[in-house]
Amino acid sequence: MPSARPTSETTHVSPDPALSWSAPLAPGGTPGATRPIVSFGEPEGYDGAARPRPLGRRGRSQAAAAAVCLVLGLGLISGAVTGSWLVGDSGDEGSRSTFTAAGGLWHSVPVDQLFPPTVQGQGAGPGGADRTWTRIAVAPDSGCKDAFDPLLRKALAPVGCERLLRATYTDATESYVTTVGLLFTTADAPGMASLANRFRKERLDRRSDLMPLPYAAKGTAAAEFGARQRAAWTVSVLTEAPVVVYAVSGWADGRTVDDPQPAEDATESGATTAPAQAGLGHEAKGLADRVERGLRKNVRSATEQPS
């Protein structure tokens, strides 16, 4: 699959058939240089003794305060830029360009960039322990039919379904399995924002009847990872991209789970449920977080400005 080339607009690339989702996969100038320089004399004012003084002259304390304000202002600006998906872009036009680019990643980015064969989760485990996940199966890209339980499918219906990409991973000990998914929607930015607000206000990501389904692959550690084996999950509706990121985890031995728990609850200090004690909330949350970071990195690459 060709890599994204830096342009001022989104580049549409034809994917390498060898890396397509349907290919078989084994398990596992200085501005203003010509402008004239104009200087102005400093206007005069008067001090407390009625002596004239330049208005532009400041005392040391005033200059220091101004410097502090400048530093703080720059810090706020840089922080906002750092938290943005945009690189070299600003304003509504740049946001729209980024949103559009993100929506097309499912057919222009190789499988291994969206779902790497190995994912490192530094500090992602219980107590800040490191995690390593190995990909054991990738589902063919598809629509959303039969990919979600009815209630979750209904909840996601307002944003539509362009493509659904899924992969299943196991931890280093092969004790746990986790399916992570990227649902590319057909919605615009207001549509994604509306769904995100609903999920937040109604806490839909905490409802056990809205859990995502796992992807089980025969001949892998996830062969018995079905609906009744779901132990912890997370669902994140993005607003900067037409994408819903989710993950669901369970035990690799196929044991059923009577009381699954949202990853946010299972990762809280002092949680005593079986999924929490086993670290399955960390498995789902940590892997979903790393895949989302990779998605954002690919969006930045696709919208990068030429140097």
Coordinates of C-alpha atoms in Angstrom, one line a residue:
M1 CA 0.0 0.0 0.0
P2 CA 1.5 3.4 -1.0
S3 CA 2.3 5.8 1.8
A4 CA 0.5 9.1 1.9
R5 CA 2.3 12.0 0.2
P6 CA 2.3 15.4 1.9
T7 CA 0.0 17.8 0.0
S8 CA -2.2 20.7 1.0
E9 CA -5.2 18.7 0.2
T10 CA -6.1 15.1 0.8
T11 CA -4.4 12.7 -1.6
H12 CA -6.4 9.9 -3.1
V13 CA -4.3 6.8 -3.5
S14 CA -5.0 3.5 -5.1
P15 CA -4.2 0.8 -2.6
D16 CA -1.7 -2.0 -3.4
P17 CA -3.8 -5.1 -3.9
A18 CA -1.3 -7.1 -1.9
L19 CA -2.1 -5.1 1.1
S20 CA -5.8 -4.8 0.6
W21 CA -8.3 -5.8 3.3
S22 CA -9.6 -8.6 1.2
A23 CA -6.1 -10.2 0.7
P24 CA -5.6 -13.4 2.6
L25 CA -4.0 -13.0 6.0
A26 CA -2.3 -15.5 8.2
P27 CA -3.5 -15.5 11.7
G28 CA -1.6 -13.6 14.0
G29 CA 11.0 32.9 1.6
T30 CA 10.8 35.4 4.5
P31 CA 7.4 37.1 4.6
G32 CA 7.4 40.8 4.4
A33 CA 11.1 41.0 3.1
T34 CA 10.2 43.8 0.7
R35 CA 8.0 45.8 3.0
P36 CA 9.5 49.1 4.2
I37 CA 10.4 49.4 7.9
V38 CA 8.6 52.3 9.5
S39 CA 9.3 53.6 13.0
F40 CA 7.4 56.1 15.1
G41 CA 8.5 58.4 17.8
E42 CA 7.4 57.5 21.3
P43 CA 4.4 59.7 22.4
E44 CA 5.0 61.7 25.6
G45 CA 3.0 61.6 28.8
Y46 CA 3.6 63.0 32.3
D47 CA 4.6 61.3 35.4
G48 CA 3.3 62.0 38.9
A49 CA 5.6 65.1 39.2
A50 CA 4.2 66.6 36.0
R51 CA 7.5 65.8 34.2
P52 CA 7.2 64.7 30.6
R53 CA 8.1 61.0 29.9
P54 CA 7.7 58.7 26.9
L55 CA 4.5 56.7 27.2
G56 CA 6.2 53.6 25.7
R57 CA 8.8 53.4 28.5
R58 CA 7.9 50.9 31.2
G59 CA 9.4 50.1 34.6
R60 CA 11.1 46.8 35.2
S61 CA 8.1 45.4 37.0
Q62 CA 5.8 46.3 34.1
A63 CA 8.1 44.7 31.6
A64 CA 8.4 41.5 33.7
A65 CA 4.6 41.3 33.9
A66 CA 4.3 41.7 30.2
A67 CA 6.9 39.0 29.6
V68 CA 5.0 36.6 31.9
C69 CA 1.8 37.2 30.1
L70 CA 3.4 36.6 26.7
V71 CA 4.9 33.3 27.9
L72 CA 1.5 32.2 29.3
G73 CA -0.3 33.2 26.1
L74 CA 2.2 31.3 23.9
G75 CA 1.8 28.3 26.1
L76 CA -2.0 28.2 25.7
I77 CA -1.7 28.6 22.0
S78 CA 0.9 25.8 21.6
G79 CA -1.1 23.6 23.9
A80 CA -4.2 24.0 21.6
V81 CA -2.1 23.3 18.6
T82 CA -0.6 20.2 20.2
G83 CA -4.0 18.8 21.0
S84 CA -5.3 19.3 17.5
W85 CA -5.3 16.7 14.7
L86 CA -4.3 19.4 12.2
V87 CA -0.7 19.9 11.2
G88 CA -0.1 23.1 9.2
D89 CA -3.8 23.7 8.9
S90 CA -6.2 25.9 10.8
G91 CA -9.8 27.1 10.6
D92 CA -12.9 25.4 9.4
E93 CA -11.4 24.5 6.0
G94 CA -8.6 22.6 7.5
S95 CA -10.9 20.8 9.9
R96 CA -13.1 19.7 7.0
S97 CA -10.1 18.5 5.1
T98 CA -8.9 16.5 8.0
F99 CA -12.3 15.0 8.7
T100 CA -12.6 14.0 5.0
A101 CA -9.1 12.4 5.0
A102 CA -9.9 10.4 8.1
G103 CA -13.0 9.0 6.5
G104 CA -11.0 7.6 3.6
L105 CA -8.2 5.8 5.5
W106 CA -10.0 2.5 5.4
H107 CA -9.1 2.0 1.7
S108 CA -5.8 4.0 1.5
V109 CA -3.8 2.8 4.5
P110 CA -2.3 -0.7 4.8
V111 CA -3.7 -3.2 7.3
D112 CA -0.5 -3.2 9.3
Q113 CA -0.7 0.6 9.9
L114 CA -4.2 0.5 11.3
F115 CA -3.8 -2.8 13.1
P116 CA -0.1 -3.4 13.7
P117 CA 1.0 -7.0 14.0
T118 CA 2.4 -6.1 17.5
V119 CA 1.2 -3.3 19.7
Q120 CA 3.2 -2.1 22.7
G121 CA 1.2 -0.8 25.6
Q122 CA 3.7 0.9 27.9
G123 CA 2.0 1.4 31.2
A124 CA -1.3 0.1 29.9
G125 CA -1.7 -2.7 32.4
P126 CA -2.9 -2.8 36.0
G127 CA -0.7 -0.7 38.2
G128 CA 1.1 0.8 35.2
A129 CA 2.5 -2.5 34.0
D130 CA 3.5 -2.7 30.4
R131 CA 1.5 -4.7 27.9
T132 CA 2.3 -6.3 24.5
W133 CA -0.4 -7.4 22.2
T134 CA 0.0 -9.7 19.2
R135 CA -2.5 -9.7 16.3
I136 CA -3.9 -13.2 15.7
A137 CA -6.7 -12.4 13.2
V138 CA -7.9 -9.7 10.9
A139 CA -11.5 -9.8 9.6
P140 CA -12.2 -8.9 6.0
D141 CA -13.4 -5.3 5.6
S142 CA -17.2 -5.4 5.6
G143 CA -20.4 -3.6 6.2
C144 CA -22.0 -3.6 9.6
K145 CA -24.7 -6.3 9.0
D146 CA -24.5 -9.0 11.8
A147 CA -21.4 -7.2 13.3
F148 CA -23.3 -5.7 16.2
D149 CA -26.0 -6.7 18.6
P150 CA -29.4 -5.2 17.6
L151 CA -29.5 -2.5 20.3
L152 CA -25.9 -1.3 19.5
R153 CA -26.6 -1.4 15.8
K154 CA -29.7 0.8 16.4
A155 CA -27.7 3.2 18.5
L156 CA -25.1 3.6 15.8
A157 CA -27.6 3.8 12.9
P158 CA -27.8 7.6 12.8
V159 CA -24.1 7.9 11.6
G160 CA -24.4 5.1 9.1
C161 CA -21.8 2.5 8.1
E162 CA -19.3 2.9 5.4
R163 CA -16.8 0.2 6.4
L164 CA -16.1 -1.9 9.5
L165 CA -12.5 -3.0 10.1
R166 CA -11.7 -5.5 12.9
A167 CA -8.7 -7.3 14.3
T168 CA -8.3 -9.6 17.3
Y169 CA -5.2 -9.7 19.5
T170 CA -3.9 -11.8 22.4
D171 CA -1.7 -10.7 25.3
A172 CA 1.9 -12.0 25.7
T173 CA 0.7 -15.0 27.9
E174 CA -2.2 -15.8 25.5
S175 CA -4.5 -15.7 28.5
Y176 CA -6.7 -12.9 27.1
V177 CA -8.1 -12.0 23.7
T178 CA -9.4 -8.6 22.6
T179 CA -11.2 -7.5 19.4
V180 CA -10.6 -3.9 18.4
G181 CA -12.8 -2.3 15.7
L182 CA -12.8 0.8 13.6
L183 CA -16.3 1.7 12.3
F184 CA -16.0 4.2 9.5
T185 CA -19.3 6.1 9.2
T186 CA -21.1 8.1 6.6
A187 CA -21.8 11.0 8.9
D188 CA -20.6 14.6 8.8
A189 CA -19.0 16.4 11.7
P190 CA -22.3 17.6 13.3
G191 CA -23.6 14.0 13.0
M192 CA -20.6 12.6 14.9
A193 CA -20.8 15.3 17.5
S194 CA -24.5 14.6 18.0
L195 CA -23.9 10.9 18.5
A196 CA -20.9 11.5 20.8
N197 CA -23.1 13.8 23.0
R198 CA -25.8 11.2 23.2
F199 CA -23.3 8.5 24.2
R200 CA -22.0 10.8 26.9
K201 CA -25.3 12.1 28.3
E202 CA -27.0 8.7 28.3
R203 CA -23.9 6.8 29.2
L204 CA -24.5 4.3 26.4
D205 CA -20.9 3.2 26.6
R206 CA -21.6 1.7 30.0
R207 CA -24.6 -0.4 29.1
S208 CA -24.0 -4.1 28.9
D209 CA -26.7 -4.5 26.2
L210 CA -24.7 -2.2 23.9
M211 CA -21.4 -4.3 24.0
P212 CA -19.6 -4.8 20.7
L213 CA -19.3 -8.3 19.4
P214 CA -15.9 -10.0 19.2
Y215 CA -14.3 -11.4 16.1
A216 CA -13.3 -15.0 16.6
A217 CA -11.1 -16.8 14.1
K218 CA -10.8 -20.6 13.9
G219 CA -7.4 -22.0 14.7
T220 CA -6.4 -19.1 17.0
A221 CA -6.5 -18.3 20.7
A222 CA -9.8 -16.5 19.9
A223 CA -11.6 -19.4 18.4
E224 CA -14.0 -19.6 21.4
F225 CA -14.4 -15.8 21.8
G226 CA -18.1 -15.4 21.4
A227 CA -20.9 -13.2 22.7
R228 CA -21.1 -15.0 26.0
Q229 CA -17.3 -14.6 26.6
R230 CA -17.3 -10.8 26.5
A231 CA -15.9 -9.5 29.8
A232 CA -15.0 -5.8 29.4
W233 CA -15.5 -3.3 26.6
T234 CA -15.1 0.3 25.5
V235 CA -16.8 2.4 22.8
S236 CA -15.5 5.8 21.7
V237 CA -17.3 8.1 19.2
L238 CA -14.8 10.4 17.7
T239 CA -15.8 13.9 16.7
E240 CA -12.7 14.9 14.6
A241 CA -13.2 12.0 12.3
P242 CA -16.2 9.9 11.1
V243 CA -15.0 6.9 13.1
V244 CA -16.2 4.9 16.1
V245 CA -13.4 3.0 17.9
Y246 CA -14.2 0.1 20.1
A247 CA -12.7 -2.9 21.8
V248 CA -14.0 -5.9 23.7
S249 CA -12.0 -8.4 25.7
G250 CA -12.4 -11.8 27.3
W251 CA -10.5 -14.9 28.5
A252 CA -8.8 -17.1 25.8
D253 CA -10.1 -20.3 27.4
G254 CA -13.6 -19.7 26.3
R255 CA -15.1 -19.2 29.8
T256 CA -18.5 -17.5 29.9
V257 CA -18.9 -14.2 31.8
D258 CA -22.2 -13.5 33.6
D259 CA -21.3 -10.0 34.7
P260 CA -19.3 -8.1 32.1
Q261 CA -18.1 -4.6 33.1
P262 CA -17.3 -1.4 31.1
A263 CA -13.6 -0.9 30.8
E264 CA -13.8 2.5 32.5
D265 CA -15.2 0.8 35.6
A266 CA -13.0 -2.2 35.5
T267 CA -9.9 -0.1 35.5
E268 CA -10.8 2.0 38.5
S269 CA -8.7 1.5 41.6
G270 CA -10.3 -0.9 44.0
A271 CA -12.6 -2.6 41.5
T272 CA -13.2 -6.2 42.6
T273 CA -15.1 -7.8 39.7
A274 CA -13.6 -10.8 37.9
P275 CA -12.9 -8.8 34.7
A276 CA -11.3 -6.0 36.8
Q277 CA -9.2 -8.4 38.9
A278 CA -8.0 -10.1 35.7
G279 CA -7.1 -6.8 34.1
L280 CA -9.5 -7.3 31.2
G281 CA -10.6 -3.7 31.4
H282 CA -7.0 -2.6 30.9
E283 CA -6.8 -5.0 27.9
A284 CA -9.8 -3.4 26.1
K285 CA -9.1 0.2 27.1
G286 CA -5.3 0.0 26.4
L287 CA -5.6 -1.6 23.0
A288 CA -8.4 0.6 21.8
D289 CA -6.3 3.7 22.9
R290 CA -3.2 2.5 21.0
V291 CA -5.2 1.8 17.8
E292 CA -6.9 5.2 18.1
R293 CA -3.5 6.9 18.4
G294 CA -2.4 5.1 15.3
L295 CA -5.5 6.3 13.5
R296 CA -4.7 9.9 14.5
K297 CA -1.1 9.5 13.3
N298 CA -2.3 8.3 9.9
V299 CA -4.7 11.3 9.6
R300 CA -1.9 13.7 10.3
S301 CA 0.3 12.0 7.6
A302 CA -2.6 12.2 5.1
T303 CA -3.1 16.0 5.7
E304 CA 0.5 17.1 6.3
Q305 CA 1.5 20.3 4.5
P306 CA 4.7 20.3 2.3
S307 CA 7.7 21.8 4.0

